Short mmCIF file of C-alpha atoms in Angstrom, two decimals:
data_model
loop_
_atom_site.label_atom_id
_atom_site.label_comp_id
_atom_site.label_asym_id
_atom_site.label_seq_id
_atom_site.Cartn_x
_atom_site.Cartn_y
_atom_site.Cartn_z
CA UNK P 1 -55.25 18.47 80.59
CA UNK P 2 -56.51 18.66 84.15
CA UNK P 3 -56.18 22.44 83.94
CA UNK P 4 -58.22 22.51 80.74
CA UNK P 5 -60.99 20.45 82.34
CA UNK P 6 -60.99 22.77 85.33
CA UNK P 7 -61.28 25.82 83.07
CA UNK P 8 -64.11 24.16 81.16
CA UNK P 9 -65.97 23.40 84.39
CA UNK P 10 -65.51 26.98 85.55
CA UNK P 11 -66.81 28.41 82.25
CA UNK P 12 -69.81 26.06 82.38
CA UNK P 13 -70.57 27.21 85.91
CA UNK P 14 -70.36 30.86 84.83
CA UNK P 15 -72.79 30.27 81.96
CA UNK P 16 -75.15 28.39 84.28
CA UNK P 17 -75.06 31.18 86.87
CA UNK P 18 -75.76 33.79 84.19
CA UNK P 19 -78.72 31.82 82.88
CA UNK P 20 -80.12 31.42 86.39
CA UNK P 21 -79.71 35.14 87.01
CA UNK P 22 -81.52 35.95 83.77
CA UNK P 23 -84.31 33.48 84.59
CA UNK P 24 -84.64 35.05 88.03
CA UNK P 25 -84.95 38.46 86.41
CA UNK P 26 -87.78 37.23 84.21
CA UNK P 27 -89.55 35.45 87.08
CA UNK P 28 -89.54 38.59 89.25
CA UNK P 29 -90.98 40.74 86.45
CA UNK P 30 -94.56 41.90 86.53
CA UNK P 31 -95.41 41.19 82.88
CA UNK P 32 -98.90 42.66 83.20
CA UNK P 33 -97.47 46.18 82.95
CA UNK P 34 -96.53 45.47 79.32
CA UNK P 35 -100.10 44.60 78.35
CA UNK P 36 -101.55 46.95 75.78
CA UNK P 37 -104.80 47.00 73.76
CA UNK P 38 -102.62 46.73 70.67
CA UNK P 39 -101.05 43.29 70.15
CA UNK P 40 -98.25 44.86 68.11
CA UNK P 41 -97.29 47.16 70.95
CA UNK P 42 -97.39 44.34 73.52
CA UNK P 43 -95.15 42.11 71.40
CA UNK P 44 -92.70 44.95 70.69
CA UNK P 45 -92.38 45.99 74.33
CA UNK P 46 -92.05 42.39 75.54
CA UNK P 47 -89.32 41.59 73.03
CA UNK P 48 -87.44 44.81 73.80
CA UNK P 49 -87.58 44.13 77.55
CA UNK P 50 -86.26 40.56 77.13
CA UNK P 51 -83.38 41.80 74.99
CA UNK P 52 -82.66 44.59 77.51
CA UNK P 53 -82.52 42.13 80.43
CA UNK P 54 -80.22 39.82 78.49
CA UNK P 55 -77.84 42.65 77.61
CA UNK P 56 -77.84 43.85 81.22
CA UNK P 57 -77.50 40.54 83.07
CA UNK P 58 -75.38 38.43 80.74
CA UNK P 59 -71.67 39.15 80.52
CA UNK P 60 -70.10 39.34 77.09
CA UNK P 61 -66.42 38.80 76.44
CA UNK P 62 -64.44 39.28 73.23
CA UNK P 63 -61.17 37.48 72.63
CA UNK P 64 -58.66 37.77 69.80
CA UNK P 65 -57.11 34.62 68.37
CA UNK P 66 -53.80 34.91 66.55
CA UNK P 67 -52.30 32.37 64.10
CA UNK P 68 -49.51 31.54 66.55
CA UNK P 69 -51.87 30.96 69.48
CA UNK P 70 -51.16 27.56 71.03
CA UNK P 71 -54.13 25.19 71.01
CA UNK P 72 -53.51 24.18 74.63
CA UNK P 73 -51.04 24.46 77.44
CA UNK P 74 -50.23 21.32 79.38
CA UNK P 75 -47.72 18.54 79.85
CA UNK P 76 -44.82 18.97 77.38
CA UNK P 77 -44.25 15.22 77.06
CA UNK P 78 -47.88 14.70 76.17
CA UNK P 79 -47.73 17.52 73.62
CA UNK P 80 -44.67 15.97 71.97
CA UNK P 81 -46.34 12.56 71.88
CA UNK P 82 -49.39 14.03 70.17
CA UNK P 83 -47.19 15.90 67.69
CA UNK P 84 -45.34 12.69 66.78
CA UNK P 85 -48.62 10.88 66.31
CA UNK P 86 -49.92 13.72 64.13
CA UNK P 87 -46.77 13.71 61.99
CA UNK P 88 -47.03 9.95 61.49
CA UNK P 89 -50.68 10.22 60.49
CA UNK P 90 -49.95 13.04 58.02
CA UNK P 91 -47.20 10.95 56.39
CA UNK P 92 -49.57 8.01 56.07
CA UNK P 93 -52.32 10.16 54.56
CA UNK P 94 -49.89 11.64 52.02
CA UNK P 95 -48.83 8.15 50.92
CA UNK P 96 -52.47 7.07 50.59
CA UNK P 97 -53.33 10.21 48.60
CA UNK P 98 -50.39 9.66 46.22
CA UNK P 99 -51.59 6.12 45.54
CA UNK P 100 -55.08 7.42 44.84
CA UNK P 101 -53.68 10.04 42.44
CA UNK P 102 -51.70 7.43 40.50
CA UNK P 103 -54.69 5.12 40.23
CA UNK P 104 -56.91 7.91 38.87
CA UNK P 105 -54.26 8.74 36.28
CA UNK P 106 -53.88 5.10 35.13
CA UNK P 107 -57.65 4.53 34.99
CA UNK P 108 -58.21 7.68 32.91
CA UNK P 109 -60.38 9.40 35.51
CA UNK P 110 -59.29 12.86 34.39
CA UNK P 111 -61.91 14.79 36.32
CA UNK P 112 -60.96 13.32 39.70
CA UNK P 113 -57.27 13.52 38.77
CA UNK P 114 -57.36 17.27 38.15
CA UNK P 115 -59.38 17.80 41.32
CA UNK P 116 -56.64 16.02 43.25
CA UNK P 117 -53.98 18.12 41.54
CA UNK P 118 -55.84 21.28 42.54
CA UNK P 119 -55.96 19.99 46.10
CA UNK P 120 -52.18 19.43 46.14
CA UNK P 121 -51.42 22.85 44.69
CA UNK P 122 -54.00 24.60 46.91
CA UNK P 123 -55.64 26.02 43.81
CA UNK P 124 -58.80 27.98 44.43
CA UNK P 125 -60.80 29.85 41.80
CA UNK P 126 -60.57 33.57 42.22
CA UNK P 127 -63.72 35.00 43.74
CA UNK P 128 -65.00 38.08 41.99
CA UNK P 129 -67.43 39.98 44.20
CA UNK P 130 -70.36 41.85 42.76
CA UNK P 131 -68.90 45.14 41.57
CA UNK P 132 -70.26 48.03 43.56
CA UNK P 133 -68.90 51.22 45.01
CA UNK P 134 -71.76 51.88 47.38
CA UNK P 135 -72.78 49.18 49.88
CA UNK P 136 -75.96 51.03 50.77
CA UNK P 137 -76.93 51.12 47.11
CA UNK P 138 -76.27 47.38 46.78
CA UNK P 139 -78.43 46.69 49.84
CA UNK P 140 -81.24 48.74 48.32
CA UNK P 141 -80.97 46.94 45.00
CA UNK P 142 -81.08 43.54 46.73
CA UNK P 143 -84.08 44.64 48.78
CA UNK P 144 -85.94 45.73 45.65
CA UNK P 145 -84.93 42.54 43.85
CA UNK P 146 -86.15 40.26 46.64
CA UNK P 147 -89.40 42.19 47.08
CA UNK P 148 -90.28 42.23 43.38
CA UNK P 149 -93.05 39.66 43.95
CA UNK P 150 -94.73 41.75 46.65
CA UNK P 151 -95.84 44.63 44.47
CA UNK P 152 -99.47 43.61 44.36
CA UNK P 153 -101.76 44.47 47.24
CA UNK P 154 -103.64 41.39 48.46
CA UNK P 155 -105.59 43.15 51.22
CA UNK P 156 -108.94 42.64 49.47
CA UNK P 157 -108.32 38.93 48.92
CA UNK P 158 -107.19 38.57 52.52
CA UNK P 159 -110.32 40.32 53.76
CA UNK P 160 -112.59 37.96 51.81
CA UNK P 161 -110.73 34.88 53.03
CA UNK P 162 -110.89 36.13 56.62
CA UNK P 163 -114.63 36.73 56.39
CA UNK P 164 -115.20 33.25 54.97
CA UNK P 165 -113.04 31.58 57.62
CA UNK P 166 -114.70 33.44 60.49
CA UNK P 167 -118.16 32.57 59.19
CA UNK P 168 -117.47 28.84 59.50
CA UNK P 169 -118.00 27.05 62.82
CA UNK P 170 -114.70 25.98 64.34
CA UNK P 171 -113.21 24.84 67.62
CA UNK P 172 -110.91 27.47 69.17
CA UNK P 173 -107.25 26.50 69.54
CA UNK P 174 -106.08 26.52 73.14
CA UNK P 175 -102.32 26.58 73.77
CA UNK P 176 -100.98 25.45 77.12
CA UNK P 177 -97.92 26.64 78.99
CA UNK P 178 -96.44 23.14 79.05
CA UNK P 179 -96.60 22.96 75.26
CA UNK P 180 -94.78 26.27 74.91
CA UNK P 181 -92.17 25.25 77.50
CA UNK P 182 -91.54 21.93 75.76
CA UNK P 183 -91.18 23.64 72.37
CA UNK P 184 -88.74 26.20 73.78
CA UNK P 185 -86.58 23.41 75.22
CA UNK P 186 -86.19 21.89 71.74
CA UNK P 187 -84.95 25.11 70.11
CA UNK P 188 -81.42 24.91 68.75
CA UNK P 189 -79.11 26.94 70.96
CA UNK P 190 -77.21 28.41 68.00
CA UNK P 191 -80.25 29.56 66.06
CA UNK P 192 -79.78 33.10 64.77
CA UNK P 193 -81.98 35.78 66.24
CA UNK P 194 -84.63 37.56 64.23
CA UNK P 195 -85.75 41.19 64.37
CA UNK P 196 -86.78 40.77 68.03
CA UNK P 197 -83.13 40.02 68.95
CA UNK P 198 -84.05 36.88 70.94
CA UNK P 199 -81.52 34.11 70.36
CA UNK P 200 -82.16 30.40 70.51
CA UNK P 201 -79.88 29.91 73.52
CA UNK P 202 -81.67 32.63 75.46
CA UNK P 203 -85.06 31.09 74.70
CA UNK P 204 -83.93 27.56 75.51
CA UNK P 205 -82.20 28.29 78.81
CA UNK P 206 -84.95 30.60 80.09
CA UNK P 207 -87.87 28.63 78.66
CA UNK P 208 -89.40 27.94 82.07
CA UNK P 209 -89.61 31.66 82.84
CA UNK P 210 -90.68 32.87 79.38
CA UNK P 211 -93.20 30.12 78.59
CA UNK P 212 -96.14 31.74 80.47
CA UNK P 213 -95.37 35.12 78.88
CA UNK P 214 -95.31 33.85 75.31
CA UNK P 215 -98.24 31.56 75.95
CA UNK P 216 -100.37 34.66 76.57
CA UNK P 217 -99.04 36.31 73.41
CA UNK P 218 -99.62 33.22 71.26
CA UNK P 219 -103.14 32.73 72.60
CA UNK P 220 -104.01 36.37 72.13
CA UNK P 221 -102.70 36.26 68.56
CA UNK P 222 -104.94 33.28 67.79
CA UNK P 223 -107.99 34.79 69.48
CA UNK P 224 -107.60 38.14 67.70
CA UNK P 225 -106.70 36.54 64.34
CA UNK P 226 -103.72 38.85 64.12
CA UNK P 227 -99.92 38.50 64.00
CA UNK P 228 -97.66 41.24 65.38
CA UNK P 229 -95.53 42.99 62.80
CA UNK P 230 -92.29 42.07 64.56
CA UNK P 231 -93.13 38.37 64.13
CA UNK P 232 -93.85 38.82 60.43
CA UNK P 233 -90.63 40.73 59.79
CA UNK P 234 -87.32 39.10 58.94
CA UNK P 235 -83.66 39.95 58.48
CA UNK P 236 -82.54 38.96 54.98
CA UNK P 237 -78.94 37.83 54.60
CA UNK P 238 -77.75 37.48 50.96
CA UNK P 239 -75.65 34.32 50.59
CA UNK P 240 -73.77 33.75 47.29
CA UNK P 241 -75.04 30.78 45.30
CA UNK P 242 -71.69 30.35 43.52
CA UNK P 243 -68.07 31.48 44.05
CA UNK P 244 -68.28 34.36 41.55
CA UNK P 245 -71.54 36.28 42.03
CA UNK P 246 -72.04 38.63 39.10
CA UNK P 247 -75.74 39.50 39.26
CA UNK P 248 -78.32 40.01 41.98
CA UNK P 249 -79.82 36.62 41.16
CA UNK P 250 -76.54 35.00 42.25
CA UNK P 251 -77.43 35.75 45.89
CA UNK P 252 -79.83 33.54 47.80
CA UNK P 253 -81.89 35.36 50.44
CA UNK P 254 -81.72 33.63 53.83
CA UNK P 255 -84.39 35.00 56.17
CA UNK P 256 -83.88 35.20 59.94
CA UNK P 257 -87.35 35.36 61.46
CA UNK P 258 -88.50 35.50 65.07
CA UNK P 259 -87.64 32.27 66.91
CA UNK P 260 -90.62 32.54 69.33
CA UNK P 261 -92.98 32.84 66.38
CA UNK P 262 -91.41 29.75 64.78
CA UNK P 263 -92.34 27.93 67.98
CA UNK P 264 -95.91 29.25 67.67
CA UNK P 265 -96.05 27.95 64.10
CA UNK P 266 -95.01 24.49 65.32
CA UNK P 267 -97.76 24.49 67.92
CA UNK P 268 -100.41 25.38 65.35
CA UNK P 269 -98.97 23.03 62.73
CA UNK P 270 -99.21 20.15 65.18
CA UNK P 271 -102.97 20.67 65.35
CA UNK P 272 -103.38 21.23 61.61
CA UNK P 273 -101.71 17.92 60.85
CA UNK P 274 -104.25 16.07 62.94
CA UNK P 275 -107.01 17.57 60.77
CA UNK P 276 -105.33 17.21 57.36
CA UNK P 277 -103.29 13.98 57.46
CA UNK P 278 -106.27 11.83 56.52
CA UNK P 279 -106.99 14.05 53.49
CA UNK P 280 -103.48 14.40 52.11
CA UNK P 281 -102.38 12.92 48.81
CA UNK P 282 -100.11 9.93 49.48
CA UNK P 283 -97.71 11.28 46.82
CA UNK P 284 -97.31 14.68 48.46
CA UNK P 285 -93.73 15.29 49.57
CA UNK P 286 -93.60 19.04 50.15
CA UNK P 287 -94.36 20.30 53.68
CA UNK P 288 -94.70 16.69 54.89
CA UNK P 289 -92.94 15.16 57.85
CA UNK P 290 -90.19 12.58 57.18
CA UNK P 291 -90.31 13.17 53.42
CA UNK P 292 -87.72 14.89 51.28
CA UNK P 293 -86.73 15.64 47.69
CA UNK P 294 -84.84 12.34 47.55
CA UNK P 295 -88.05 10.46 48.35
CA UNK P 296 -89.87 12.23 45.51
CA UNK P 297 -87.08 11.41 43.02
CA UNK P 298 -86.90 7.75 44.07
CA UNK P 299 -90.67 7.38 43.79
CA UNK P 300 -90.68 8.92 40.31
CA UNK P 301 -87.80 6.73 39.10
CA UNK P 302 -89.43 3.61 40.53
CA UNK P 303 -92.82 4.31 38.92
CA UNK P 304 -91.26 5.11 35.53
CA UNK P 305 -89.02 2.03 35.62
CA UNK P 306 -91.91 -0.22 36.60
CA UNK P 307 -94.01 1.19 33.76
CA UNK P 308 -91.24 0.74 31.17
CA UNK P 309 -90.99 -2.96 31.99
CA UNK P 310 -94.32 -3.46 30.22
CA UNK P 311 -94.01 -4.20 26.48
CA UNK P 312 -94.71 -1.38 24.00
CA UNK P 313 -94.73 1.27 26.71
CA UNK P 314 -92.97 4.59 27.00
CA UNK P 315 -92.65 7.44 29.47
CA UNK P 316 -92.31 11.13 28.79
CA UNK P 317 -91.12 13.52 31.50
#
């Protein structure tokens, strides 16, 4: 066990050194050379340079795990003691599960009984993948299926809305470096990267170095009323909704968007809430902090139940 702790400390030190080296690389960079009249070009070059530095500085290691790989190597007596404890616990859990199975059978709970039987027999429904002989063709079909709502061109409507918004007097939004740094520190380390190939761990560990860079990009995006294309793009991952996907609609599109732009959205949303919270409907649950679908259902059930307590009343949903 002492050896395992030592190996863990060593691996933590290696990760820390790599992060410090990457942060030092960013701090010694002259970011002004990436500035371009086009915001799209500036965002693309900045993202590509960050990904290049990460690939160059950080060490990657691949390891293969086999079924017979031992979980740890240490004191044999301690291993045997843990194995005996595990065997005893498994025996106790089997006895408890058998009692549960008998009770479900006596009480007539057939649904739970058959689920327990399937658990004992390791029964799993056979998964039938979507039949296709060409993966590229399937990807194209999914892309067309997901983009079926984007056929109409809204450029004219967007132009009118932009003209109306710009004609109104407003206070410019100013983003500070401390706000960006604080938001980067709260990013989940395991967040999947978007099209800019910037992971959550990379953004969190190097937030102090990258905060001034992205602060300039965020501020410029707000001042120019424009969003770079790389921030509006996303990587769609089709996830099956059920075990046996048969049609394209059986796949749920999960979008991986740019993590830095998600942080920019949080910074703007924080200011929008201050302006809109006093005007929101008290029964609004969507896009509202600390409210969920369960809250909406409970509120509906409560209001309907309270109404039905009155004589000669009814509710129709």
